CSV table of C-alpha atoms in Angstrom, one decimal:
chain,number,residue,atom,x,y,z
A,1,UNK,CA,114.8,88.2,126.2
A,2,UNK,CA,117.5,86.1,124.3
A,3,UNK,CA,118.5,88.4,121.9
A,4,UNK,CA,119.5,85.6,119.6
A,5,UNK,CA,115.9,84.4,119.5
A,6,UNK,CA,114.8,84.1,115.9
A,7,UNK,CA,111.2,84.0,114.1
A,8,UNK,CA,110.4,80.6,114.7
A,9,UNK,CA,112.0,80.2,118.2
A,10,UNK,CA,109.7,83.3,119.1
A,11,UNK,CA,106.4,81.4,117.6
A,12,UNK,CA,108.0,77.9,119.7
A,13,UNK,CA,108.6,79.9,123.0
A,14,UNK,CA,105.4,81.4,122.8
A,15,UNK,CA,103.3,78.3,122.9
A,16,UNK,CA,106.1,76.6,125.5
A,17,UNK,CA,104.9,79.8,127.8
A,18,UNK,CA,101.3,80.4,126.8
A,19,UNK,CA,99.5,77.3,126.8
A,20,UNK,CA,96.0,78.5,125.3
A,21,UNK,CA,95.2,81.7,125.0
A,22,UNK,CA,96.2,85.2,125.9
A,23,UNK,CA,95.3,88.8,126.0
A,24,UNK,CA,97.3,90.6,122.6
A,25,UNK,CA,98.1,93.3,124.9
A,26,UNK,CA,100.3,90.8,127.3
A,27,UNK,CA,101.6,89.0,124.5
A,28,UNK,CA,103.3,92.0,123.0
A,29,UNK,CA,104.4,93.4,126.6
A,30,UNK,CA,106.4,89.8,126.4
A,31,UNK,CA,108.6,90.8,123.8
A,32,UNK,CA,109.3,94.4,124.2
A,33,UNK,CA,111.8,96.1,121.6
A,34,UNK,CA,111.0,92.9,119.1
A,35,UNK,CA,107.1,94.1,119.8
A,36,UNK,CA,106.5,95.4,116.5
A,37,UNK,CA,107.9,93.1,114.5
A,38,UNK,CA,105.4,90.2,116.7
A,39,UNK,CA,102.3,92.6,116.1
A,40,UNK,CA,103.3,92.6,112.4
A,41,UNK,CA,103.3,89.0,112.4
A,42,UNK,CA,100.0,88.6,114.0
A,43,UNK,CA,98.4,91.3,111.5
A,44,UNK,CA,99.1,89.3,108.9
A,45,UNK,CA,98.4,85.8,109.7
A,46,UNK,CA,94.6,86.2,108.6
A,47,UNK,CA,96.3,86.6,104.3
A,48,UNK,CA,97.7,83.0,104.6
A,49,UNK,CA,95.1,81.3,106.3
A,50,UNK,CA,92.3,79.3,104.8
A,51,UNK,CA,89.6,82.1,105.5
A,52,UNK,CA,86.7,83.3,103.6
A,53,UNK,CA,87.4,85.8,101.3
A,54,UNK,CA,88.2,89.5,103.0
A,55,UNK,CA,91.2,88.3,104.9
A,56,UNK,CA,93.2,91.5,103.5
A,57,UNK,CA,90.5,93.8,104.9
A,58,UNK,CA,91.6,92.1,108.6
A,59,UNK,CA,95.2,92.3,108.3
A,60,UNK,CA,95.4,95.8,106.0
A,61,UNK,CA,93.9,98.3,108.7
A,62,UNK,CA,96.4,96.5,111.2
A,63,UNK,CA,99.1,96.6,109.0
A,64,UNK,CA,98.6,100.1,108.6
A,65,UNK,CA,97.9,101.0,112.4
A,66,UNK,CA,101.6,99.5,112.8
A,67,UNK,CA,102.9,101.4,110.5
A,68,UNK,CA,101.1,104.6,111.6
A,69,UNK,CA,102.7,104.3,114.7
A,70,UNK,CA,106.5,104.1,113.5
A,71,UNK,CA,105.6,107.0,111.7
A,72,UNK,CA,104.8,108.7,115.0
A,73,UNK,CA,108.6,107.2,116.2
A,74,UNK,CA,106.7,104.8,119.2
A,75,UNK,CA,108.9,102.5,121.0
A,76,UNK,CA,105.7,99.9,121.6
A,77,UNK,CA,102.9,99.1,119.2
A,78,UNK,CA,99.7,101.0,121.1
A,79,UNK,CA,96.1,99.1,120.5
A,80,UNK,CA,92.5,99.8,120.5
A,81,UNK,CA,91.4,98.7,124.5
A,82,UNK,CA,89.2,96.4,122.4
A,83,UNK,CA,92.3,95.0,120.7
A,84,UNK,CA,94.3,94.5,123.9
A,85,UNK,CA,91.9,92.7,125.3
A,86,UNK,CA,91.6,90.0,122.3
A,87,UNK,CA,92.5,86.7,123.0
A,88,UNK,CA,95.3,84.9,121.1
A,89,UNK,CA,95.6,81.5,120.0
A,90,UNK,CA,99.0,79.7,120.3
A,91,UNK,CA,97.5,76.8,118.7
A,92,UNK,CA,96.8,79.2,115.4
A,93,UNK,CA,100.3,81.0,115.7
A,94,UNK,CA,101.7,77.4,115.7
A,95,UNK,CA,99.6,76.4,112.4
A,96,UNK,CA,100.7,79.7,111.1
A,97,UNK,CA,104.7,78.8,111.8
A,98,UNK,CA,104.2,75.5,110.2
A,99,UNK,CA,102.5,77.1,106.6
A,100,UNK,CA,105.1,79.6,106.6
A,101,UNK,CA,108.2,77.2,107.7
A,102,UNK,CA,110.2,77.1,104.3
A,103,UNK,CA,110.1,80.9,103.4
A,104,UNK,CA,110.8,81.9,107.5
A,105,UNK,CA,113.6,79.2,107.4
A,106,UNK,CA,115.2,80.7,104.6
A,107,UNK,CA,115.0,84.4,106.3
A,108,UNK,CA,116.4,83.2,109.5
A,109,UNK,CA,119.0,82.1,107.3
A,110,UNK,CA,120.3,85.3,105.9
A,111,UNK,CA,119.0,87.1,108.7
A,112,UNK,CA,121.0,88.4,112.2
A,113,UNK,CA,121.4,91.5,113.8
A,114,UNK,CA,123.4,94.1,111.9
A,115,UNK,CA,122.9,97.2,110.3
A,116,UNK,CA,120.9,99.1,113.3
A,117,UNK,CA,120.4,102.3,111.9
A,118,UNK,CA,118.3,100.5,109.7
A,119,UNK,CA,116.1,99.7,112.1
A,120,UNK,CA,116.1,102.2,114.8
A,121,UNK,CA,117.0,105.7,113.2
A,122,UNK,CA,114.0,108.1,113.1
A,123,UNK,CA,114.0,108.5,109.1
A,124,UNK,CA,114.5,104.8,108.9
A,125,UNK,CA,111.8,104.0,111.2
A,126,UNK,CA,109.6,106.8,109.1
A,127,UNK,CA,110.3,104.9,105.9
A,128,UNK,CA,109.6,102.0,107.3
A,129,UNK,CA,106.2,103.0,108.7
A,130,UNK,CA,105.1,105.2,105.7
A,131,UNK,CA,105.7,101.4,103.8
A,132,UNK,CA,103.6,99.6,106.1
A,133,UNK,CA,100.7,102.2,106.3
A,134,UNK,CA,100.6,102.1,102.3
A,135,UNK,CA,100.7,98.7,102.4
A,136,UNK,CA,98.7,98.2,104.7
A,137,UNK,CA,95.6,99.8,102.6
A,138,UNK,CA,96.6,98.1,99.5
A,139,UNK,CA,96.1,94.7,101.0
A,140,UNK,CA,92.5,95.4,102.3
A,141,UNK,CA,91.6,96.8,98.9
A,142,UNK,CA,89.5,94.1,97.4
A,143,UNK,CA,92.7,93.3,94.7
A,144,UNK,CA,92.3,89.3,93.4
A,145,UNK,CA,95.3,86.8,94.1
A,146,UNK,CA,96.8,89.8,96.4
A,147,UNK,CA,96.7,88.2,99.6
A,148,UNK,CA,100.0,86.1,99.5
A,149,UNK,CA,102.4,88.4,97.5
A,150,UNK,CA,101.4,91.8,100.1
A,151,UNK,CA,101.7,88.9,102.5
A,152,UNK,CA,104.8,87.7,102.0
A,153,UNK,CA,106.3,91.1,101.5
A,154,UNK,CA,105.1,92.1,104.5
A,155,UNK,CA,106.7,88.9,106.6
A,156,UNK,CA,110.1,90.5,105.3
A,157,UNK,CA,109.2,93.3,107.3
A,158,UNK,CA,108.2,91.4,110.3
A,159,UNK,CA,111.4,89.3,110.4
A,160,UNK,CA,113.8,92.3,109.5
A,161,UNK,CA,112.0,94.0,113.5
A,162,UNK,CA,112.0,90.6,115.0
A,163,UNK,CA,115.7,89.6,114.5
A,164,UNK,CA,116.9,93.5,113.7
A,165,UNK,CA,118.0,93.2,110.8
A,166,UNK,CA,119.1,96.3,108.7
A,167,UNK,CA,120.0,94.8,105.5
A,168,UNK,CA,116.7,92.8,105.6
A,169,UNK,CA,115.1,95.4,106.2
A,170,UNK,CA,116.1,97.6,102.7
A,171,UNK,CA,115.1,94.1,100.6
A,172,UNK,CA,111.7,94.5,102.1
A,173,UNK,CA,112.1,98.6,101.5
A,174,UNK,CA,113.0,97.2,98.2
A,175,UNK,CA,110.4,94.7,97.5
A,176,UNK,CA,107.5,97.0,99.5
A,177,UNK,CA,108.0,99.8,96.7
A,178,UNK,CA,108.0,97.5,93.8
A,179,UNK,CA,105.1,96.2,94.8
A,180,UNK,CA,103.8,99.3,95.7
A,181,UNK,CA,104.4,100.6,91.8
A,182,UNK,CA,103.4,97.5,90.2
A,183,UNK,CA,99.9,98.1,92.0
A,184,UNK,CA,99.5,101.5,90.9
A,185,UNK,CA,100.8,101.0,87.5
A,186,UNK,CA,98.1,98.0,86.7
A,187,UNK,CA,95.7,98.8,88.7
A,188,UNK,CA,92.5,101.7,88.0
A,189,UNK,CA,91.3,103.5,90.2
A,190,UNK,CA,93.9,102.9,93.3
A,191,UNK,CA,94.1,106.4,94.2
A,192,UNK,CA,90.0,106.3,95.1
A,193,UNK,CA,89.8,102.8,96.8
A,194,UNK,CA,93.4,103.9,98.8
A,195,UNK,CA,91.2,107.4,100.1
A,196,UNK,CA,88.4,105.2,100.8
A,197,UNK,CA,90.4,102.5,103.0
A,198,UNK,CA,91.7,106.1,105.0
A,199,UNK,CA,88.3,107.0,105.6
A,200,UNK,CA,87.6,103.5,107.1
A,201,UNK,CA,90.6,103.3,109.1
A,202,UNK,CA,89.9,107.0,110.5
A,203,UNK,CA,86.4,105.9,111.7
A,204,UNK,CA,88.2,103.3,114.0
A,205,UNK,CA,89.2,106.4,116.3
């Protein structure tokens, strides 16, 4: 793979190659070490789509499974056979590039690869995961007017493993703990919905 192909050029290269649809499991195989940050990606793209309400409770548990798995130090996302198995629309990824063009623009921007450590040392790739899989649960928590901020937080992460970015990945370090506070600072009850969202995500094994 190019290793200067950024965000966008990924989501562009993917429809070029994919007319249609294809299986998840193949579509992350296509992009090996930048894998995670694609799965990330896809995880979140139900949070800023037009969907009925419940989007979060789609993308959190995946967020989280992600970020479970960086935890565990893997060098490829692992999925549900279920989940391989799901189709993926290019035509949706390619609606989901054009809604997010102006904030992945500016990333790609200020975004190249530097800073590795930040992105492939095992306590870097633990903070990172821990992040995700917290997260991960507060975006399927049924929070109002959540959706968009935990998803564009999230995106940070996404672009930081796409393009390999250590210093974008400690602003979305940065920006996942604020967020993180802010939630449990102004918001009851956190602790229980967070153990409950656990026990969901526990059932899927």
């Amino acid at each position: 793979m190019d290793d200067g192909l950024t965000t966008q050029r990924l989501f562009e290269r993917i429809a070029r190659d994919h007319p249609g649809t294809l299986p998840l499991a193949d579509l992350l195989d296509a992009f090996s070490e930048r894998a995670f940050g694609l799965f990330l990606l896809l995880a979140i793209l139900p949070a800023f789509l037009p969907l009925p309400a419940g989007a979060g409770a789609i993308s959190g548990p995946l967020v989280s499974l992600a970020g479970l798995q960086l935890l565990a130090q893997a060098e490829h996302p692992w999925l549900p056979r279920w989940l391989q198995r799901r189709p993926v629309s290019t035509a949706s990824l390619d609606r989901f590039r054009a809604r997010l063009a102006r904030p992945l623009a500016w990333l790609e921007r200020v975004s190249r690869p530097r800073w590795p450590a930040m992105i492939d040392h095992p306590a870097a790739k633990a903070i990172s995961g821990l992040l995700l899989v917290v997260l991960g649960g507060l975006l399927a928590l049924p929070i109002p007017l959540t959706n968009y901020p935990f998803g564009l937080v999230l995106l940070v992460f996404a672009v930081a493993l796409i393009e390999r970015d250590g210093r974008t990945m400690a602003l979305a370090w940065a920006l996942g703990a604020a967020e993180v506070l802010a939630v449990v600072l102004f918001v009851d009850d956190v602790a229980k919905l967070l153990l409950s969202f656990g026990e969901r995500v526990a059932g899927w094994f």
